[in-house]
Amino acid sequence: MQTLPKIEELDVKNRRVLVRVDYNVPMQNGQVGDPTRIVKSAATILDLCQRGAKVILLSHLGRPDGKPNAEFSLRPLLPTISQALQNKPIAFVDDCIGQNVAAAIAALPAGGILLCENLRFHAGEEKNDAQFTAALAALGDCYVNDAFSAAHRAHASTAGLAQKLPSAMGRLLQAEIEALQNTLENPARPAWAIVGGAKISTKVEVLQNLLAKVDGLIIGGGMANTFLAAQGIAMGKSLVDTPSLPLALQILQTAKQTGKEILLPVDAVVASTLAAGVATQIVPVSAIPPEQMMLDIGPMSVIAIAKKLAVAKTVLWNGPLGVFETKPFDGGTVAVAQEIARLTGAGKILSVAGGGDTVAALEHAGVVEGMSYVSTAGGAFLEWLEGKELPGITALRRAA
Ligand code: AMP
């Protein structure tokens, strides 16, 4: 952490500051669907404006595959960005390198803000191409990376620029790193992780790394089905990640050998089809009927989880505990989310959650504000949970 420079350390007055934000936000009918990432970028940008910097915002949006494509233009984001920045005017330029951009920056007053067009309209961005990086670097005097959610990519704007210009991490990136360090590297103990979601195969490294760092793992969602099946429990028509059965056994064994606890569901909400409002039953996991599938954890499992959380000091959560998108299979996820928010509000635990579906599940439960920290990142959050060093952060460290 000491080697990661903060924005306070940069001299920005009257200087051109390239700020890598992550405005890869969901769009609906040409408008911003969820402004969270834009809102969370405001602290860094306002701080730089106040200190008299010329702020040049760089971002990607979607996958235009290295070519200009109006469908992925950042221009429609302007009203949302301005709103997030106290209604400040935001200039826009329809490229991110070249003479037009240089001219737009030259016209920018100290404290002004310019949004550049989608970085991924150039193939050099994702290739971390030296020429493209140099063209970006020529536009700025220093560089701030505030895009934690893009830090798992070694692209020109996330890794390349830090090698070229005096660099620092933005406030959002700093907050994300601190939250994850407090949860995983140096947690108050007992520290518990909750891992749910569909399949083990997509989260093998997450499970292995977490098991090494926390005191106990709570497993739910489709993932739990595979752990239960690995112990010889008949799971009926439930989703079971068959190729991962040996791996599930191995993880259970490692936990035993290292004195870590793994908590699996004891009861299940089952149904014969996955549809809203279908007839359901609650059964012990040992009695799942052959024609039914487990689509959520049951109430006894929620109680068992709450007992563990009651003595925990740190809780990290990734992945829903059931098919929360379809009622009534959201019950387990909502109950656990609300319990975490209650314990967090009472000052009993530090709670950190992240990863695409997890945030949607917390929104569904109405408790996003109730967590100590909710990450804006999907892939980068998971790679951190896997114990990997993120290239965007490594680059800042080397530059320090
Ligand atoms: P992931 O992206 O791996 O976190 O998986 C999230 C998905 O897992 C969500 O869309 C859930 O609907 C799904 N999921 C959770 N529990 C189950 C379950 N018991 N059976 C099937 N899918 C599930």
Coordinates of C-alpha atoms and ligand atoms in Angstrom, one line a residue:
M1 CA 0.0 0.0 0.0
Q2 CA 2.8 2.4 0.8
T3 CA 4.1 2.1 -2.7
L4 CA 0.8 3.0 -4.3
P5 CA 0.9 6.8 -4.7
K6 CA -2.3 8.8 -3.9
I7 CA -3.7 11.7 -5.9
E8 CA -2.7 14.1 -3.1
E9 CA 0.9 13.4 -4.0
L10 CA 0.5 14.7 -7.6
D11 CA 1.0 18.3 -8.4
V12 CA -2.0 19.0 -10.7
K13 CA -2.5 22.7 -10.7
N14 CA -2.9 23.9 -14.4
R15 CA -1.7 20.5 -15.5
R16 CA -3.4 18.0 -17.8
V17 CA -4.5 15.0 -15.8
L18 CA -5.5 11.9 -17.7
V19 CA -8.0 10.1 -15.4
R20 CA -8.9 6.5 -16.3
V21 CA -12.5 6.0 -15.1
D22 CA -14.7 2.9 -15.7
Y23 CA -17.8 4.2 -17.4
N24 CA -18.6 0.8 -18.8
V25 CA -22.1 1.1 -17.5
P26 CA -25.3 -0.8 -18.6
M27 CA -27.2 1.2 -21.2
Q28 CA -30.9 1.0 -21.8
N29 CA -32.5 2.6 -24.9
G30 CA -29.5 4.9 -25.3
Q31 CA -29.5 6.0 -21.7
V32 CA -27.5 5.1 -18.6
G33 CA -29.2 2.1 -16.9
D34 CA -27.2 2.1 -13.7
P35 CA -25.1 5.3 -12.8
T36 CA -23.3 3.8 -9.8
R37 CA -19.9 3.7 -11.4
I38 CA -20.3 7.3 -12.6
V39 CA -21.5 8.5 -9.2
K40 CA -18.6 6.8 -7.5
S41 CA -16.0 8.5 -9.8
A42 CA -17.1 12.0 -8.6
A43 CA -14.8 12.2 -5.5
T44 CA -11.6 12.0 -7.6
I45 CA -12.8 14.3 -10.4
L46 CA -14.1 17.0 -8.1
D47 CA -11.0 16.9 -6.0
L48 CA -8.8 17.4 -9.1
C49 CA -11.1 20.2 -10.4
Q50 CA -10.9 22.0 -7.1
R51 CA -7.1 21.8 -7.2
G52 CA -7.1 23.5 -10.7
A53 CA -6.3 20.5 -12.8
K54 CA -7.5 20.1 -16.4
V55 CA -9.3 16.8 -16.1
I56 CA -9.4 14.5 -19.1
L57 CA -11.6 11.5 -18.6
L58 CA -10.7 8.2 -20.4
S59 CA -13.0 5.2 -20.4
H60 CA -14.1 2.2 -22.4
L61 CA -17.7 1.2 -23.0
G62 CA -18.7 -2.3 -24.2
R63 CA -16.8 -4.2 -26.9
P64 CA -16.5 -2.2 -30.1
D65 CA -13.5 -4.5 -31.1
G66 CA -11.0 -1.7 -32.0
K67 CA -13.3 0.2 -34.4
P68 CA -15.5 3.3 -34.0
N69 CA -19.1 2.2 -33.5
A70 CA -21.8 4.8 -32.6
E71 CA -23.6 2.1 -30.5
F72 CA -20.7 2.3 -28.0
S73 CA -20.2 6.0 -28.0
L74 CA -19.7 7.7 -24.6
R75 CA -21.5 10.8 -25.7
P76 CA -24.9 9.7 -24.3
L77 CA -23.3 9.5 -20.8
L78 CA -22.7 13.3 -20.7
P79 CA -25.9 14.3 -18.8
T80 CA -25.4 11.6 -16.2
I81 CA -21.7 12.5 -15.7
S82 CA -22.6 16.2 -15.4
Q83 CA -25.3 15.4 -12.8
A84 CA -22.9 13.4 -10.8
L85 CA -20.4 16.3 -10.8
Q86 CA -22.6 19.0 -9.3
N87 CA -23.9 19.9 -12.8
K88 CA -20.5 21.1 -14.0
P89 CA -20.3 21.5 -17.8
I90 CA -18.4 18.6 -19.4
A91 CA -16.8 19.1 -22.8
F92 CA -16.7 16.1 -25.2
V93 CA -14.3 15.1 -28.0
D94 CA -15.1 12.4 -30.5
D95 CA -11.7 10.6 -30.2
C96 CA -9.2 9.9 -27.4
I97 CA -5.9 10.6 -29.3
G98 CA -4.8 13.0 -31.9
Q99 CA -4.9 16.7 -32.8
N100 CA -8.6 17.3 -32.1
V101 CA -8.2 15.9 -28.6
A102 CA -5.1 18.0 -28.0
A103 CA -7.0 21.1 -29.2
A104 CA -10.0 20.4 -26.9
I105 CA -7.6 20.0 -24.0
A106 CA -5.8 23.2 -24.9
A107 CA -9.2 25.0 -24.8
L108 CA -10.0 23.6 -21.4
P109 CA -9.8 26.0 -18.5
A110 CA -8.1 25.0 -15.2
G111 CA -10.7 23.0 -13.3
G112 CA -12.5 22.1 -16.5
I113 CA -13.5 18.6 -17.5
L114 CA -13.2 16.8 -20.9
L115 CA -14.7 13.4 -21.7
C116 CA -12.9 11.6 -24.6
E117 CA -14.6 9.1 -26.8
N118 CA -14.4 5.3 -26.1
L119 CA -10.8 4.1 -25.8
R120 CA -11.7 0.8 -27.4
F121 CA -12.5 2.5 -30.7
H122 CA -8.7 1.9 -31.2
A123 CA -7.3 -1.6 -31.3
G124 CA -4.2 -0.4 -29.5
E125 CA -6.1 0.0 -26.2
E126 CA -6.7 -3.7 -25.5
K127 CA -3.3 -4.7 -27.0
N128 CA -1.5 -2.3 -24.7
D129 CA 0.2 -1.1 -27.9
A130 CA 3.2 1.1 -27.3
Q131 CA 2.3 3.6 -30.1
F132 CA -1.2 4.0 -28.8
T133 CA 0.0 4.4 -25.2
A134 CA 2.5 7.1 -26.4
A135 CA -0.3 8.9 -28.2
L136 CA -2.4 8.9 -25.0
A137 CA 0.5 9.9 -22.8
A138 CA 1.3 12.9 -25.1
L139 CA -2.0 14.4 -24.1
G140 CA -1.3 14.5 -20.4
D141 CA 1.2 15.7 -17.7
C142 CA 0.1 13.0 -15.2
Y143 CA -2.1 10.0 -14.9
V144 CA -4.7 8.9 -12.3
N145 CA -6.1 5.4 -12.4
D146 CA -9.6 5.3 -10.8
A147 CA -10.9 2.2 -12.6
F148 CA -10.5 -0.7 -10.2
S149 CA -13.1 -2.6 -12.1
A150 CA -10.8 -2.5 -15.2
A151 CA -7.6 -3.1 -13.3
H152 CA -7.5 -6.8 -14.1
R153 CA -6.8 -5.9 -17.8
A154 CA -3.3 -5.0 -18.9
H155 CA -4.5 -2.4 -21.4
A156 CA -2.9 0.9 -22.6
S157 CA -5.1 3.0 -20.4
T158 CA -4.9 0.8 -17.3
A159 CA -1.3 -0.5 -17.3
G160 CA 0.6 1.3 -20.2
L161 CA 0.0 4.9 -19.1
A162 CA 1.4 4.3 -15.6
Q163 CA 4.8 3.6 -17.1
K164 CA 4.8 6.8 -19.1
L165 CA 3.6 9.5 -16.7
P166 CA 3.7 10.5 -13.0
S167 CA 0.9 8.4 -11.7
A168 CA -1.4 7.9 -8.8
M169 CA -4.5 5.9 -7.7
G170 CA -7.8 7.7 -7.6
R171 CA -10.0 7.8 -4.5
L172 CA -12.4 5.0 -5.8
L173 CA -9.5 2.7 -6.6
Q174 CA -8.0 3.4 -3.2
A175 CA -11.3 2.7 -1.4
E176 CA -11.7 -0.6 -3.3
I177 CA -8.1 -1.7 -2.4
E178 CA -8.5 -0.7 1.2
A179 CA -11.8 -2.6 1.6
L180 CA -10.4 -5.7 0.1
Q181 CA -7.2 -5.5 2.1
N182 CA -9.2 -5.1 5.3
T183 CA -11.2 -8.2 4.4
L184 CA -8.7 -10.6 3.0
E185 CA -5.1 -9.6 3.8
N186 CA -5.6 -8.3 7.3
P187 CA -9.1 -9.1 8.5
A188 CA -10.5 -8.8 12.0
R189 CA -11.2 -12.5 13.0
P190 CA -13.1 -14.7 12.8
A191 CA -13.4 -13.9 9.1
W192 CA -16.0 -15.7 7.0
A193 CA -16.6 -15.7 3.3
I194 CA -19.9 -16.5 1.7
V195 CA -19.6 -18.0 -1.8
G196 CA -22.7 -18.7 -4.0
G197 CA -23.5 -18.6 -7.6
A198 CA -24.1 -21.3 -10.3
K199 CA -21.0 -23.4 -10.7
I200 CA -17.8 -24.4 -8.9
S201 CA -15.8 -24.5 -12.2
T202 CA -15.9 -20.7 -12.6
K203 CA -14.8 -20.1 -9.0
V204 CA -12.2 -22.8 -8.2
E205 CA -9.4 -20.4 -7.6
V206 CA -11.7 -18.1 -5.5
L207 CA -12.6 -21.0 -3.3
Q208 CA -9.0 -22.2 -2.9
N209 CA -7.6 -18.8 -2.1
L210 CA -10.4 -17.8 0.3
L211 CA -10.1 -21.1 2.2
A212 CA -6.4 -20.2 2.8
K213 CA -7.3 -16.7 4.1
V214 CA -10.6 -16.9 6.0
D215 CA -11.6 -18.9 9.1
G216 CA -14.7 -20.4 7.5
L217 CA -16.6 -20.7 4.2
I218 CA -20.3 -20.6 3.8
I219 CA -21.3 -22.2 0.5
G220 CA -24.7 -21.7 -1.2
G221 CA -26.3 -21.5 -4.6
G222 CA -25.8 -24.0 -7.3
M223 CA -22.3 -24.3 -6.0
A224 CA -23.5 -26.0 -2.9
N225 CA -25.4 -28.6 -4.9
T226 CA -22.0 -29.9 -6.2
F227 CA -20.5 -30.0 -2.7
L228 CA -23.5 -31.9 -1.4
A229 CA -23.5 -34.4 -4.4
A230 CA -19.7 -34.9 -3.8
Q231 CA -20.6 -36.2 -0.4
G232 CA -23.0 -38.8 -1.9
I233 CA -26.2 -36.8 -1.4
A234 CA -28.8 -37.4 -4.1
M235 CA -29.6 -34.0 -5.6
G236 CA -32.6 -35.0 -7.9
K237 CA -32.7 -32.7 -11.0
S238 CA -30.6 -29.9 -9.3
L239 CA -27.8 -28.2 -11.2
V240 CA -24.7 -30.3 -10.4
D241 CA -21.3 -29.4 -11.9
T242 CA -20.4 -33.1 -12.4
P243 CA -16.8 -32.6 -13.7
S244 CA -16.1 -30.6 -10.5
L245 CA -17.1 -33.3 -8.1
P246 CA -13.5 -34.4 -7.3
L247 CA -12.5 -30.8 -6.8
A248 CA -15.4 -30.3 -4.3
L249 CA -14.1 -33.3 -2.4
Q250 CA -10.6 -32.0 -2.5
I251 CA -11.7 -28.6 -1.1
L252 CA -13.6 -30.3 1.7
Q253 CA -10.5 -32.3 2.5
T254 CA -8.2 -29.3 2.5
A255 CA -10.6 -27.6 4.9
K256 CA -10.5 -30.5 7.3
Q257 CA -6.7 -30.7 7.2
T258 CA -6.3 -27.0 7.8
G259 CA -8.9 -26.7 10.5
K260 CA -11.2 -24.5 8.5
E261 CA -14.9 -24.8 8.6
I262 CA -17.1 -25.2 5.5
L263 CA -20.8 -24.7 6.1
L264 CA -23.2 -26.3 3.5
P265 CA -27.0 -26.0 3.4
V266 CA -28.9 -28.4 5.6
D267 CA -32.3 -27.8 3.9
A268 CA -33.5 -26.8 0.5
V269 CA -36.3 -25.0 -1.3
V270 CA -37.2 -27.4 -4.2
A271 CA -39.5 -27.3 -7.2
S272 CA -40.1 -29.4 -10.3
T273 CA -39.5 -26.4 -12.6
L274 CA -37.9 -23.1 -12.4
A275 CA -40.7 -20.5 -12.8
A276 CA -42.0 -17.6 -10.7
G277 CA -44.7 -18.7 -8.2
V278 CA -44.4 -22.5 -8.8
A279 CA -45.3 -24.9 -6.1
T280 CA -42.4 -25.5 -3.7
Q281 CA -41.4 -27.7 -0.8
I282 CA -38.9 -27.3 1.9
V283 CA -37.0 -30.5 2.6
P284 CA -33.8 -31.6 4.3
V285 CA -31.0 -31.8 1.7
S286 CA -30.9 -35.6 2.4
A287 CA -34.5 -35.9 1.1
I288 CA -34.6 -34.0 -2.3
P289 CA -37.2 -35.9 -4.4
P290 CA -35.7 -37.3 -7.6
E291 CA -37.9 -35.2 -9.9
Q292 CA -37.2 -31.9 -8.1
M293 CA -34.4 -29.5 -7.9
M294 CA -32.8 -27.4 -5.2
L295 CA -33.3 -23.7 -6.2
D296 CA -32.7 -22.0 -2.8
I297 CA -31.3 -22.7 0.7
G298 CA -34.0 -23.4 3.2
P299 CA -34.9 -21.6 6.5
M300 CA -32.8 -23.9 8.7
S301 CA -29.8 -23.1 6.6
V302 CA -30.4 -19.4 7.0
I303 CA -30.5 -19.9 10.8
A304 CA -27.2 -21.9 10.6
I305 CA -25.6 -19.1 8.6
A306 CA -26.9 -16.4 11.0
K307 CA -25.2 -18.3 13.9
K308 CA -21.8 -18.2 12.2
L309 CA -22.3 -14.5 11.3
A310 CA -23.2 -13.7 14.9
V311 CA -19.6 -14.5 16.0
A312 CA -17.8 -13.2 12.9
K313 CA -16.0 -9.9 12.7
T314 CA -15.4 -9.8 8.9
V315 CA -17.7 -11.1 6.2
L316 CA -16.9 -11.2 2.5
W317 CA -19.7 -12.1 0.1
N318 CA -19.7 -13.2 -3.6
G319 CA -22.6 -15.0 -5.3
P320 CA -26.3 -15.4 -4.6
L321 CA -27.4 -18.3 -2.4
G322 CA -30.3 -19.3 -4.7
V323 CA -31.9 -18.4 -8.0
F324 CA -32.7 -14.9 -6.5
E325 CA -34.0 -13.6 -9.9
T326 CA -37.1 -15.8 -9.6
K327 CA -39.5 -15.6 -6.7
P328 CA -39.8 -17.4 -4.3
F329 CA -36.2 -18.6 -4.7
D330 CA -34.8 -15.3 -3.5
G331 CA -35.7 -16.0 0.1
G332 CA -32.4 -17.3 1.3
T333 CA -30.3 -14.6 -0.4
V334 CA -32.6 -11.8 0.9
A335 CA -32.7 -13.2 4.5
V336 CA -28.9 -13.5 4.7
A337 CA -28.3 -10.1 3.0
Q338 CA -30.6 -8.5 5.6
E339 CA -28.9 -10.2 8.5
I340 CA -25.5 -9.0 7.2
A341 CA -26.8 -5.5 6.9
R342 CA -28.3 -5.7 10.4
L343 CA -24.9 -6.8 11.9
T344 CA -23.1 -4.2 9.9
G345 CA -25.4 -1.4 11.1
A346 CA -24.9 -2.6 14.7
G347 CA -21.2 -2.2 14.2
K348 CA -20.6 -5.9 14.8
I349 CA -19.0 -6.8 11.4
L350 CA -17.1 -5.3 8.5
S351 CA -19.0 -6.5 5.4
V352 CA -17.6 -6.4 1.9
A353 CA -19.6 -7.7 -1.2
G354 CA -18.9 -7.7 -4.9
G355 CA -19.1 -9.4 -8.2
G356 CA -21.9 -8.7 -10.8
D357 CA -24.8 -10.8 -9.6
T358 CA -24.0 -10.2 -5.9
V359 CA -24.7 -6.4 -6.3
A360 CA -27.9 -7.2 -8.2
A361 CA -28.9 -9.5 -5.3
L362 CA -28.1 -6.9 -2.7
E363 CA -30.2 -4.3 -4.7
H364 CA -33.0 -6.9 -4.8
A365 CA -32.8 -7.2 -1.0
G366 CA -32.7 -3.4 -0.6
V367 CA -29.5 -3.5 1.5
V368 CA -26.7 -2.1 -0.8
E369 CA -26.3 0.8 1.6
G370 CA -26.3 -1.5 4.6
M371 CA -22.9 -3.1 3.7
S372 CA -19.6 -1.6 4.8
Y373 CA -18.4 -1.7 1.2
V374 CA -19.8 -2.8 -2.1
S375 CA -17.3 -3.1 -4.9
T376 CA -18.1 -1.6 -8.3
A377 CA -16.1 -4.3 -9.9
G378 CA -17.0 -7.7 -11.3
G379 CA -14.1 -9.5 -13.0
A380 CA -11.4 -7.5 -11.1
F381 CA -13.1 -8.3 -7.7
L382 CA -13.1 -12.0 -8.5
E383 CA -9.5 -11.9 -9.6
W384 CA -8.5 -10.2 -6.4
L385 CA -10.5 -13.0 -4.5
E386 CA -8.4 -15.5 -6.5
G387 CA -5.3 -13.9 -5.0
K388 CA -4.1 -12.5 -8.3
E389 CA -2.2 -9.3 -8.6
L390 CA -4.1 -6.9 -10.9
P391 CA -2.0 -5.5 -13.8
G392 CA -3.5 -2.0 -13.4
I393 CA -2.4 -1.9 -9.8
T394 CA 1.0 -3.5 -10.4
A395 CA 1.7 -0.8 -13.0
L396 CA 1.0 1.9 -10.4
R397 CA 3.2 0.2 -7.9
R398 CA 6.1 -0.1 -10.3
A399 CA 5.6 3.5 -11.3
A400 CA 5.8 4.6 -7.7
Ligands
AMP1 P1 -22.4 -16.7 -10.6 O1 -22.4 -15.8 -11.8 O2 -21.6 -17.9 -10.7 O3 -22.3 -15.9 -9.3 O4 -23.9 -17.3 -10.6 C1 -25.0 -16.5 -10.4 C2 -26.2 -17.3 -10.8 O5 -26.3 -18.5 -10.0 C3 -27.5 -16.5 -10.6 O6 -28.1 -16.2 -11.9 C4 -28.4 -17.5 -9.9 O7 -29.7 -17.6 -10.4 C5 -27.7 -18.9 -10.1 N1 -28.0 -19.8 -9.0 C6 -28.0 -19.6 -7.7 N2 -28.4 -20.7 -7.0 C7 -28.7 -21.6 -7.9 C8 -29.2 -22.9 -7.9 N3 -29.5 -23.5 -6.7 N4 -29.4 -23.6 -9.0 C9 -29.2 -23.0 -10.2 N5 -28.7 -21.8 -10.3 C10 -28.4 -21.1 -9.2

